[in-house]
Amino acid sequence: MNPPEANAPLTPLVTPPASGAQPTNPPEPRRRSRWVGTVIALLLVVLVGGGAWYLTHRSSGEQGGGGRGFRGGGALVTVGEAVVRTADLPVIIDALGTVIPATTVTVRPQVSGQLTQILFTEGQMVKKGQLLAQIDARPFEQSLMQAEGTRRRDEAQLDNARLTLERYRTLLSQDSIARQDVDTQAALVKQLEGTVMTDKAQEGTARLNLNYTRLTAPASGRIGLRAVDAGNYVTSGDTAGIATITQVAPIDVQFAVPQDRVGDVLMAQTENPSLAVTVLDRTRKAELGKGQFSTLDNLVDTTTGTVKAKARFENAAGVLFPNQFVNVQLLLRTVSATVVPVTAVRTGSNGDYVYVINADSTVSLRRVKRGLSTVGLMAITDGLKDGERVVTEGGDRLQDGMKVQLPGAQAPRSGASGPRSGASGPRSGASGASGEGG
């Protein structure tokens, strides 16, 4: 080692950083990237909200411009119309009813015996007195003969006692017999007369039982399914009977009237005893028949708050069937009223109203008071007069003062140029808004 080199000052060694090493102070770039991401997310939210706002306000602006007709520059609203008129509006009570037969009879045997014959066909229309079935009559014929023989024997004894009484009276007049014998013979005659009367009753009962072996129809109508076949032993206490007969012409319909309408029904029945009643099928599309109102029940059903009522129908065609459910319309009277279609009347926060079509094809909102109504028509008691035109369809898109177009009318030229009017959408929307503001 050289002395000069030994006396030289020592220089510290500095190691350069490796090329792959990270800087010692990284927080500043992370904060910057997080801030940039937040800004981008906010921008996206603003863009989506602005697009939604533009689309919704654009559609509403186009509708407003179309409703204002030429002022907005959009398409006119096409509406349906009807003319206000005076008509006779029927006052009707609608109800659900059930068809019930005028007469229902169960054919039951009144004597016991073997059923030998069935003389009807199930579902057949039978007449009153028609023979339906036959019970073995031989035991009852024998009983009748026995009762008749007893009667004849007792009648012979009675005749003999009467002759003896006459002889005793002759002898008594000659003072040849005691009065006691005459009185005893007279009592015997009365006793035999009672016996003969009893015999006649027994003979009549036997004859009646013999007639009961012939089962006849107690009423006219349609006979149902038979409950027993020939050859079975039937008894007089059989509750099921042989079959059931229901009278279907005429036939009745029973329905319920609300207790609040009972007074109207009674008043209408006083003015017109033959109130018309119409029955419709379950779908209320087909008319099944017309009849006359019969009567109301004598009390209110407290569980339903209604009163039962009944109407009668001829039912010559047999359309109405027992226990069938029908819709009933009871016509109380007809009133003359100003009417419009039911679809023309709308209900808002301030009550009922209609849109009236003016001569310049604009509409005016007008308050009205409704009265009676039917399925298709409604009476207007205040607010309209005959000859005016009202909107029946499309009223949900209208406002007071809008211009409308009727079906079949020629569209304006400005509305026909689809591409041009579509291109000027923002301008027309702006003019529509100013029109509303003015």
Coordinates of C-alpha atoms in Angstrom, one line a residue:
M1 CA 0.0 0.0 0.0
N2 CA 1.4 3.5 -1.0
P3 CA 1.4 6.1 1.7
P4 CA -0.4 8.8 -0.4
E5 CA -3.3 6.5 -1.0
A6 CA -3.5 5.7 2.7
N7 CA -3.8 9.4 3.6
A8 CA -6.6 10.1 1.0
P9 CA -10.1 10.8 2.5
L10 CA -12.7 8.0 2.3
T11 CA -15.7 8.6 -0.1
P12 CA -19.1 7.0 0.9
L13 CA -20.4 4.5 -1.6
V14 CA -23.9 5.2 -3.1
T15 CA -25.9 2.2 -4.4
P16 CA -28.2 3.2 -7.4
P17 CA -31.8 2.1 -7.0
A18 CA -32.9 -1.0 -8.9
S19 CA -34.8 -0.5 -12.1
G20 CA -37.9 -2.5 -10.8
A21 CA -38.2 -0.8 -7.4
Q22 CA -41.3 1.3 -6.6
P23 CA -41.1 5.0 -5.6
T24 CA -41.0 5.6 -1.9
N25 CA -44.1 8.1 -1.9
P26 CA -47.1 6.5 -3.9
P27 CA -50.3 8.1 -2.2
E28 CA -50.7 11.0 -4.6
P29 CA -51.4 9.0 -7.9
R30 CA -54.0 6.7 -6.0
R31 CA -56.0 9.7 -4.8
R32 CA -56.0 11.2 -8.3
S33 CA -57.4 7.9 -10.0
R34 CA -60.1 7.5 -7.3
W35 CA -61.3 11.1 -7.9
V36 CA -61.4 10.6 -11.7
G37 CA -63.6 7.5 -11.3
T38 CA -66.0 9.3 -9.1
V39 CA -66.4 12.1 -11.6
I40 CA -67.0 9.6 -14.4
A41 CA -69.7 7.8 -12.4
L42 CA -71.5 11.2 -11.7
L43 CA -71.3 12.1 -15.3
L44 CA -73.0 8.8 -16.3
V45 CA -75.8 9.3 -13.8
V46 CA -76.4 12.8 -15.0
L47 CA -76.5 11.7 -18.6
V48 CA -78.9 8.8 -17.9
G49 CA -81.2 11.1 -15.9
G50 CA -81.1 13.8 -18.5
G51 CA -81.9 11.3 -21.3
A52 CA -84.9 10.0 -19.3
W53 CA -86.1 13.6 -18.6
Y54 CA -85.8 14.5 -22.3
L55 CA -87.7 11.4 -23.5
T56 CA -90.6 11.8 -21.0
H57 CA -90.9 15.6 -21.6
R58 CA -90.6 15.2 -25.3
S59 CA -93.5 12.6 -25.4
S60 CA -95.7 14.8 -23.2
G61 CA -94.9 17.8 -25.3
E62 CA -95.9 16.0 -28.5
Q63 CA -99.1 14.9 -26.9
G64 CA -99.9 18.4 -25.7
G65 CA -99.1 19.8 -29.1
G66 CA -101.3 17.2 -30.8
G67 CA -104.2 17.9 -28.4
R68 CA -104.0 21.6 -29.2
G69 CA -104.5 20.9 -32.9
F70 CA -102.9 23.4 -35.2
R71 CA -101.5 25.5 -32.4
G72 CA -99.2 22.7 -31.4
G73 CA -98.5 21.5 -34.9
G74 CA -99.1 17.8 -33.8
A75 CA -101.7 15.2 -34.9
L76 CA -105.3 15.7 -33.9
V77 CA -106.9 13.4 -31.4
T78 CA -109.6 11.2 -33.0
V79 CA -112.7 10.8 -30.9
G80 CA -116.0 9.1 -31.1
E81 CA -119.2 11.2 -30.8
A82 CA -122.9 10.9 -30.1
V83 CA -125.8 13.3 -30.3
V84 CA -127.7 14.2 -27.2
R85 CA -131.4 13.2 -27.6
T86 CA -134.6 12.7 -25.7
A87 CA -135.8 9.2 -25.3
D88 CA -138.0 7.0 -23.1
L89 CA -135.7 5.5 -20.5
P90 CA -137.1 2.3 -18.8
V91 CA -137.0 2.2 -15.0
I92 CA -135.8 -1.4 -14.4
I93 CA -134.9 -3.5 -11.4
D94 CA -132.2 -6.0 -12.2
A95 CA -132.0 -9.2 -10.1
L96 CA -130.9 -12.8 -10.1
G97 CA -133.7 -15.3 -10.2
T98 CA -134.4 -19.0 -10.1
V99 CA -137.0 -20.8 -12.3
I100 CA -139.4 -22.8 -10.1
P101 CA -142.2 -25.0 -11.4
A102 CA -145.8 -23.8 -10.8
T103 CA -146.5 -27.3 -9.4
T104 CA -144.3 -30.1 -8.1
V105 CA -145.9 -33.4 -7.2
T106 CA -144.4 -36.7 -6.1
V107 CA -146.4 -39.7 -7.3
R108 CA -146.6 -42.0 -4.2
P109 CA -148.5 -45.2 -3.8
Q110 CA -151.4 -45.0 -1.3
V111 CA -151.7 -48.8 -0.9
S112 CA -149.0 -51.5 -0.5
G113 CA -148.5 -54.2 -3.1
Q114 CA -146.4 -55.4 -5.9
L115 CA -145.8 -53.0 -8.8
T116 CA -146.8 -54.8 -11.9
Q117 CA -146.6 -52.2 -14.6
I118 CA -144.8 -48.9 -15.4
L119 CA -146.8 -47.1 -18.1
F120 CA -144.7 -43.9 -18.6
T121 CA -141.4 -42.9 -20.2
E122 CA -138.9 -40.9 -18.2
G123 CA -139.1 -37.2 -19.3
Q124 CA -142.5 -37.6 -20.9
M125 CA -145.1 -34.9 -20.8
V126 CA -148.1 -36.3 -19.0
K127 CA -151.6 -35.0 -18.4
K128 CA -153.6 -35.0 -15.3
G129 CA -155.4 -38.3 -14.7
Q130 CA -153.1 -40.3 -17.0
L131 CA -152.4 -43.8 -15.8
L132 CA -148.7 -44.1 -14.8
A133 CA -148.3 -47.4 -13.0
Q134 CA -150.3 -50.4 -11.8
I135 CA -150.2 -52.3 -8.5
D136 CA -151.4 -55.9 -8.2
A137 CA -155.2 -55.4 -7.6
R138 CA -156.2 -59.0 -6.8
P139 CA -156.0 -58.8 -3.0
F140 CA -158.0 -55.6 -3.1
E141 CA -160.7 -57.1 -5.3
Q142 CA -161.1 -59.9 -2.8
S143 CA -161.4 -57.4 0.1
L144 CA -164.1 -55.5 -1.8
M145 CA -166.1 -58.7 -2.5
Q146 CA -165.9 -59.5 1.3
A147 CA -167.1 -56.1 2.3
E148 CA -169.9 -56.2 -0.3
G149 CA -171.1 -59.6 1.0
T150 CA -171.1 -58.4 4.6
R151 CA -173.2 -55.5 3.6
R152 CA -175.8 -57.6 1.8
R153 CA -176.1 -60.0 4.8
D154 CA -176.7 -57.1 7.2
E155 CA -179.1 -55.4 4.8
A156 CA -181.2 -58.7 4.7
Q157 CA -181.3 -58.8 8.5
L158 CA -182.3 -55.2 8.6
D159 CA -185.2 -55.8 6.2
N160 CA -186.4 -58.8 8.3
A161 CA -186.3 -56.7 11.5
R162 CA -188.3 -53.9 9.9
L163 CA -191.0 -56.4 8.8
T164 CA -191.1 -57.8 12.3
L165 CA -191.5 -54.3 13.7
E166 CA -194.5 -53.6 11.5
R167 CA -196.2 -56.8 12.7
Y168 CA -195.6 -55.9 16.3
R169 CA -197.1 -52.5 15.8
T170 CA -200.2 -54.1 14.3
L171 CA -200.5 -56.4 17.2
L172 CA -200.0 -53.6 19.6
S173 CA -202.9 -51.7 18.0
Q174 CA -205.1 -54.8 18.6
D175 CA -203.8 -54.9 22.2
S176 CA -202.4 -58.4 21.5
I177 CA -198.7 -57.7 22.5
A178 CA -196.9 -55.8 25.1
R179 CA -195.4 -52.4 24.2
Q180 CA -192.0 -53.6 25.5
D181 CA -191.7 -56.1 22.7
V182 CA -192.4 -53.4 20.2
D183 CA -189.8 -51.1 21.7
T184 CA -187.2 -53.9 21.7
Q185 CA -187.8 -54.6 18.0
A186 CA -187.5 -50.9 17.1
A187 CA -184.1 -50.8 18.9
L188 CA -183.0 -53.8 16.9
V189 CA -183.9 -52.1 13.7
K190 CA -181.8 -49.1 14.5
Q191 CA -178.9 -51.3 15.5
L192 CA -179.0 -53.1 12.2
E193 CA -179.3 -49.8 10.3
G194 CA -176.0 -48.7 12.0
T195 CA -174.4 -52.0 11.1
V196 CA -175.4 -51.6 7.5
M197 CA -174.0 -48.1 7.4
T198 CA -170.7 -49.4 8.8
D199 CA -170.7 -52.1 6.1
K200 CA -171.2 -49.5 3.4
A201 CA -168.3 -47.5 4.7
Q202 CA -166.1 -50.6 4.7
E203 CA -167.2 -51.4 1.2
G204 CA -166.4 -47.9 0.1
T205 CA -162.9 -48.2 1.6
A206 CA -162.3 -51.4 -0.2
R207 CA -163.4 -49.9 -3.4
L208 CA -161.2 -46.9 -2.9
N209 CA -158.2 -49.1 -2.2
L210 CA -158.9 -50.9 -5.4
N211 CA -158.8 -47.6 -7.3
Y212 CA -155.6 -46.7 -5.6
T213 CA -153.9 -49.7 -7.3
R214 CA -154.0 -47.5 -10.4
L215 CA -151.4 -44.7 -10.0
T216 CA -152.5 -41.7 -12.1
A217 CA -150.9 -38.3 -12.7
P218 CA -152.2 -35.8 -10.1
A219 CA -151.1 -32.9 -12.3
S220 CA -150.0 -32.1 -15.9
G221 CA -146.3 -31.6 -16.6
R222 CA -143.0 -33.3 -17.2
I223 CA -142.4 -36.5 -15.4
G224 CA -138.9 -37.2 -14.1
L225 CA -136.8 -40.3 -13.7
R226 CA -138.6 -43.2 -12.1
A227 CA -137.4 -44.2 -8.6
V228 CA -138.6 -47.9 -8.8
D229 CA -139.0 -50.5 -11.4
A230 CA -141.8 -53.0 -12.1
G231 CA -141.8 -56.0 -9.9
N232 CA -140.8 -54.3 -6.7
Y233 CA -143.0 -54.2 -3.6
V234 CA -144.1 -50.7 -2.8
T235 CA -145.7 -49.3 0.3
S236 CA -147.9 -46.4 1.1
G237 CA -145.2 -44.9 3.4
D238 CA -142.6 -44.8 0.7
T239 CA -141.3 -41.1 0.7
A240 CA -139.4 -41.4 -2.6
G241 CA -142.5 -42.3 -4.5
I242 CA -142.6 -43.6 -8.1
A243 CA -141.5 -40.4 -9.9
T244 CA -141.9 -36.6 -9.7
I245 CA -144.0 -34.4 -12.0
T246 CA -143.2 -30.7 -12.5
Q247 CA -145.5 -28.3 -14.2
V248 CA -143.4 -26.3 -16.7
A249 CA -146.1 -24.4 -18.7
P250 CA -146.8 -22.0 -17.2
I251 CA -143.8 -21.7 -15.0
D252 CA -142.7 -19.2 -12.3
V253 CA -139.4 -17.3 -11.7
Q254 CA -138.6 -16.3 -8.1
F255 CA -136.2 -13.4 -7.5
A256 CA -135.2 -10.9 -4.8
V257 CA -136.1 -7.2 -4.7
P258 CA -134.0 -4.9 -2.5
Q259 CA -136.0 -3.6 0.5
D260 CA -135.4 0.0 -0.6
R261 CA -137.2 -0.7 -3.9
V262 CA -140.3 -2.3 -2.4
G263 CA -142.2 1.0 -2.3
D264 CA -141.4 1.6 -6.0
V265 CA -142.7 -1.9 -6.9
L266 CA -145.9 -1.5 -4.9
M267 CA -146.6 2.0 -6.4
A268 CA -145.9 0.7 -9.9
Q269 CA -148.1 -2.3 -9.3
T270 CA -150.9 0.0 -8.2
E271 CA -150.7 2.0 -11.4
N272 CA -150.2 -1.1 -13.6
P273 CA -151.2 -4.5 -12.2
S274 CA -149.5 -6.3 -15.1
L275 CA -145.9 -5.3 -14.8
A276 CA -143.7 -6.7 -17.5
V277 CA -140.8 -9.0 -16.5
T278 CA -138.1 -10.2 -18.9
V279 CA -135.7 -13.0 -18.2
L280 CA -132.2 -13.3 -19.8
D281 CA -129.7 -16.1 -19.8
R282 CA -126.6 -16.2 -17.6
T283 CA -124.6 -14.1 -20.0
R284 CA -127.4 -11.5 -20.4
K285 CA -127.2 -11.9 -24.2
A286 CA -130.2 -14.0 -25.1
E287 CA -133.8 -13.3 -24.0
L288 CA -135.5 -16.4 -22.7
G289 CA -139.0 -15.1 -22.3
K290 CA -141.4 -12.3 -21.2
G291 CA -144.0 -12.6 -18.4
Q292 CA -146.0 -10.7 -15.8
F293 CA -145.1 -9.8 -12.2
S294 CA -147.2 -11.8 -9.8
T295 CA -146.6 -10.7 -6.2
L296 CA -144.2 -9.9 -3.4
D297 CA -143.6 -11.9 -0.3
N298 CA -145.1 -10.6 3.0
L299 CA -141.8 -10.1 4.9
V300 CA -138.2 -8.9 4.5
D301 CA -135.4 -11.5 4.7
T302 CA -133.3 -10.0 7.5
T303 CA -130.1 -11.9 6.4
T304 CA -130.1 -10.4 2.9
G305 CA -132.3 -7.2 3.2
T306 CA -134.4 -8.3 0.3
V307 CA -138.0 -9.4 -0.3
K308 CA -138.9 -12.4 -2.4
A309 CA -140.9 -11.8 -5.6
K310 CA -142.5 -14.0 -8.2
A311 CA -143.3 -13.7 -11.9
R312 CA -145.2 -16.0 -14.2
F313 CA -144.3 -17.0 -17.7
E314 CA -146.2 -19.0 -20.3
N315 CA -143.1 -20.9 -21.4
A316 CA -144.9 -22.5 -24.3
A317 CA -141.6 -23.4 -26.0
G318 CA -140.2 -24.9 -22.8
V319 CA -137.1 -22.7 -22.8
L320 CA -137.3 -22.1 -19.0
F321 CA -136.3 -25.1 -17.0
P322 CA -136.9 -25.8 -13.3
N323 CA -134.1 -24.6 -11.0
Q324 CA -132.4 -22.7 -13.8
F325 CA -130.6 -19.5 -12.9
V326 CA -131.6 -16.4 -14.9
N327 CA -131.2 -12.7 -14.9
V328 CA -134.5 -10.8 -14.3
Q329 CA -135.5 -7.4 -15.4
L330 CA -138.6 -5.9 -13.8
L331 CA -139.9 -2.9 -15.7
L332 CA -141.6 -0.5 -13.4
R333 CA -142.3 2.4 -15.8
T334 CA -140.7 4.5 -18.6
V335 CA -139.7 8.1 -18.2
S336 CA -138.8 10.7 -20.9
A337 CA -135.3 12.0 -20.3
T338 CA -132.3 13.6 -22.1
V339 CA -129.9 10.7 -22.6
V340 CA -126.3 10.1 -23.8
P341 CA -124.3 6.9 -24.1
V342 CA -122.9 5.7 -20.8
T343 CA -119.3 6.0 -22.1
A344 CA -119.8 9.7 -22.6
V345 CA -120.1 10.5 -18.9
R346 CA -116.9 10.6 -16.9
T347 CA -116.2 11.1 -13.2
G348 CA -113.5 13.5 -11.8
S349 CA -112.6 15.0 -8.5
N350 CA -115.3 17.7 -9.0
G351 CA -118.0 15.3 -10.1
D352 CA -119.4 14.0 -13.3
Y353 CA -118.6 15.7 -16.6
V354 CA -118.7 15.3 -20.4
Y355 CA -116.7 16.8 -23.3
V356 CA -119.0 18.7 -25.7
I357 CA -117.9 19.1 -29.3
N358 CA -118.2 22.7 -30.5
A359 CA -118.8 23.8 -34.1
D360 CA -115.1 24.6 -34.5
S361 CA -114.1 21.0 -33.6
T362 CA -112.9 22.0 -30.2
V363 CA -114.1 20.4 -27.0
S364 CA -115.5 22.0 -23.9
L365 CA -115.6 20.3 -20.5
R366 CA -119.0 20.6 -19.0
R367 CA -120.3 19.5 -15.6
V368 CA -123.5 17.4 -15.7
K369 CA -125.8 15.7 -13.3
R370 CA -126.6 12.1 -14.0
G371 CA -130.0 10.4 -13.5
L372 CA -131.3 6.9 -14.3
S373 CA -129.2 4.6 -16.4
T374 CA -129.5 1.4 -18.4
V375 CA -126.8 -0.9 -19.8
G376 CA -126.2 1.5 -22.7
L377 CA -127.8 4.9 -22.0
M378 CA -127.7 7.4 -19.1
A379 CA -130.1 10.1 -18.3
I380 CA -128.7 13.7 -17.8
T381 CA -130.9 15.8 -15.6
D382 CA -128.8 19.0 -15.9
G383 CA -126.0 20.3 -18.2
L384 CA -126.9 19.2 -21.7
K385 CA -129.6 19.8 -24.2
D386 CA -130.9 18.1 -27.3
G387 CA -128.8 18.2 -30.4
E388 CA -125.4 18.8 -28.8
R389 CA -122.6 16.4 -29.6
V390 CA -120.5 14.7 -26.9
V391 CA -117.4 12.7 -26.9
T392 CA -117.9 8.9 -26.3
E393 CA -114.4 7.5 -27.1
G394 CA -111.0 9.0 -26.6
G395 CA -111.9 11.3 -23.8
D396 CA -109.0 10.2 -21.6
R397 CA -106.6 12.1 -23.9
L398 CA -108.6 15.3 -24.0
Q399 CA -108.4 18.6 -22.1
D400 CA -110.7 21.6 -22.2
G401 CA -110.3 23.6 -25.4
M402 CA -108.5 20.9 -27.4
K403 CA -109.2 20.5 -31.1
V404 CA -110.4 17.0 -32.1
Q405 CA -111.0 15.0 -35.3
L406 CA -114.0 12.8 -35.8
P407 CA -113.8 9.4 -37.4
G408 CA -113.8 9.5 -41.2
A409 CA -112.8 13.2 -41.3
Q410 CA -109.9 14.1 -43.6
A411 CA -106.7 14.8 -41.8
P412 CA -105.0 18.2 -42.3
R413 CA -102.1 18.5 -44.6
S414 CA -99.7 19.6 -41.9
G415 CA -100.3 16.3 -40.1
A416 CA -99.9 14.2 -43.3
S417 CA -96.2 15.1 -43.8
G418 CA -94.8 12.7 -41.3
P419 CA -91.0 13.2 -41.8
R420 CA -91.2 17.0 -41.9
S421 CA -93.4 17.3 -38.9
G422 CA -91.2 14.8 -37.1
A423 CA -88.1 16.8 -37.9
S424 CA -89.7 19.9 -36.5
G425 CA -90.7 18.2 -33.3
P426 CA -88.7 20.4 -30.9
R427 CA -90.0 23.6 -32.5
S428 CA -93.6 22.5 -32.5
G429 CA -93.2 21.5 -28.9
A430 CA -91.9 24.9 -28.0
S431 CA -94.7 26.7 -29.8
G432 CA -97.3 24.4 -28.0
A433 CA -95.9 25.4 -24.6
S434 CA -96.1 29.1 -25.5
G435 CA -99.6 28.6 -26.6
E436 CA -100.5 27.2 -23.3
G437 CA -98.7 29.9 -21.5
G438 CA -100.5 32.6 -23.5

